[in-house]
XYZ file of C-alpha atoms in Angstrom:
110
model
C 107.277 106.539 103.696
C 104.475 108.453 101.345
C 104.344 110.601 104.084
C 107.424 111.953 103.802
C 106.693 112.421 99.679
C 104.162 114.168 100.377
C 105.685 116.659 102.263
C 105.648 115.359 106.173
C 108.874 117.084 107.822
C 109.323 114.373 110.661
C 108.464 110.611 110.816
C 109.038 108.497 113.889
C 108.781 104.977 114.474
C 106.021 104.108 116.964
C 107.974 103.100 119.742
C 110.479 106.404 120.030
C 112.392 107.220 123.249
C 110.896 110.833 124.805
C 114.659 111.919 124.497
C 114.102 111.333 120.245
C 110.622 113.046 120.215
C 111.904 116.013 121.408
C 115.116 116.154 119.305
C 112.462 115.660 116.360
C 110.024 118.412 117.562
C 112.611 120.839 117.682
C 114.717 120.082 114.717
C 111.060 120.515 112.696
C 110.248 123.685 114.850
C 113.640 125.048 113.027
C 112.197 123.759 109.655
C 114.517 120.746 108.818
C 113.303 117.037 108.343
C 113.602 114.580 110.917
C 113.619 111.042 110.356
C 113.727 108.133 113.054
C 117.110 106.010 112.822
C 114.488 103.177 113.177
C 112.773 103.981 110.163
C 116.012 104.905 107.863
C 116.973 101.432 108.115
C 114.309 100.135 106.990
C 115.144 102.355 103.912
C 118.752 101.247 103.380
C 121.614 103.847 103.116
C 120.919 104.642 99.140
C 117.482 105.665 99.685
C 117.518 107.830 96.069
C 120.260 110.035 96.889
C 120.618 112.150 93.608
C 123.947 113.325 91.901
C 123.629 116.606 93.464
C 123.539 115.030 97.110
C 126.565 112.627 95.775
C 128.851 115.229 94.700
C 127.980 117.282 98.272
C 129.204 114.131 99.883
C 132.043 113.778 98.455
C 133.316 117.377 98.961
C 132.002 116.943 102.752
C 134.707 113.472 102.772
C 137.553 115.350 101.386
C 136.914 118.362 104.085
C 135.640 121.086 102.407
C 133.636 123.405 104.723
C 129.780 124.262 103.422
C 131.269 127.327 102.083
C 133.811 126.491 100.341
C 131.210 123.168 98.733
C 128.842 126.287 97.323
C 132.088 128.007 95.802
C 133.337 124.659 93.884
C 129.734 124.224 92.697
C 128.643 127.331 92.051
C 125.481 127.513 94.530
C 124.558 129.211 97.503
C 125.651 128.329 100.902
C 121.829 127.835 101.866
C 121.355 125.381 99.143
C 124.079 123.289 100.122
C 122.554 123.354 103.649
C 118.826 122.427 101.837
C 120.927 119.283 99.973
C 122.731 118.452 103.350
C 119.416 118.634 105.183
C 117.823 115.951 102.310
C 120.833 114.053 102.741
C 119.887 113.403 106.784
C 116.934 112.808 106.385
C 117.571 110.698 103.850
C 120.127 108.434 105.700
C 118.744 108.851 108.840
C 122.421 110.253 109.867
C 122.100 113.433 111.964
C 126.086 115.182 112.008
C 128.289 116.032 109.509
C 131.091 113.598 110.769
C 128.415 110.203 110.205
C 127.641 111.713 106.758
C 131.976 112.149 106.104
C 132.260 108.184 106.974
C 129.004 107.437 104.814
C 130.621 108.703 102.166
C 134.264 107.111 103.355
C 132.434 103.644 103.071
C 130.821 104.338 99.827
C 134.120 104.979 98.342
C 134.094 108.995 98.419
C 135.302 111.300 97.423
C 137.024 109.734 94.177
């Protein structure tokens, strides 16, 4: 995963489905990270997520909209989308309703 620290924007595992190679080339083509479910296992689920990313997650789990999020914490709607977009790549989880029951399992929002 150096790649990825080192600024890659997608990472596949070696043996991806054409279906998954083009969901990755265009999700990159719209400059967002892609990471291969395959590979984010591998990781685990807390693959470094920072308090920032935490306290997005737990506003996503108790159903704030991405507007309202950058309200309560006093940033901009595109950086909540920028912390949201580190959090799937992160996780490997791809919509908003697998990162709400991430969060549900991890015991969020308090």
């Amino acid at each position: 995963m150096t790649a990825i620290h080192a600024g890659a924007r997608g990472y596949l595992d070696h043996d991806v489905e054409e279906s998954e190679l083009l969901t990755a080339i265009r999700t990159v083509a719209c400059d967002r990270t892609y990471i291969s479910a395959n590979v984010t296992q591998l990781l685990g689920v807390n693959a470094s997520i920072t308090g920032r990313e935490r306290q997005i997650l737990e506003l996503l789990a108790a159903g704030y909209t991405d507007r309202e999020i950058a309200r309560k914490l006093q940033i901009s709607e595109h950086t909540v989308h920028s912390h949201l977009d580190r959090l799937r790549a992160k996780t490997g989880l791809r919509r908003r309703a697998d990162l709400t029951r991430l969060a549900l399992k991890h015991g969020m929002p308090k």
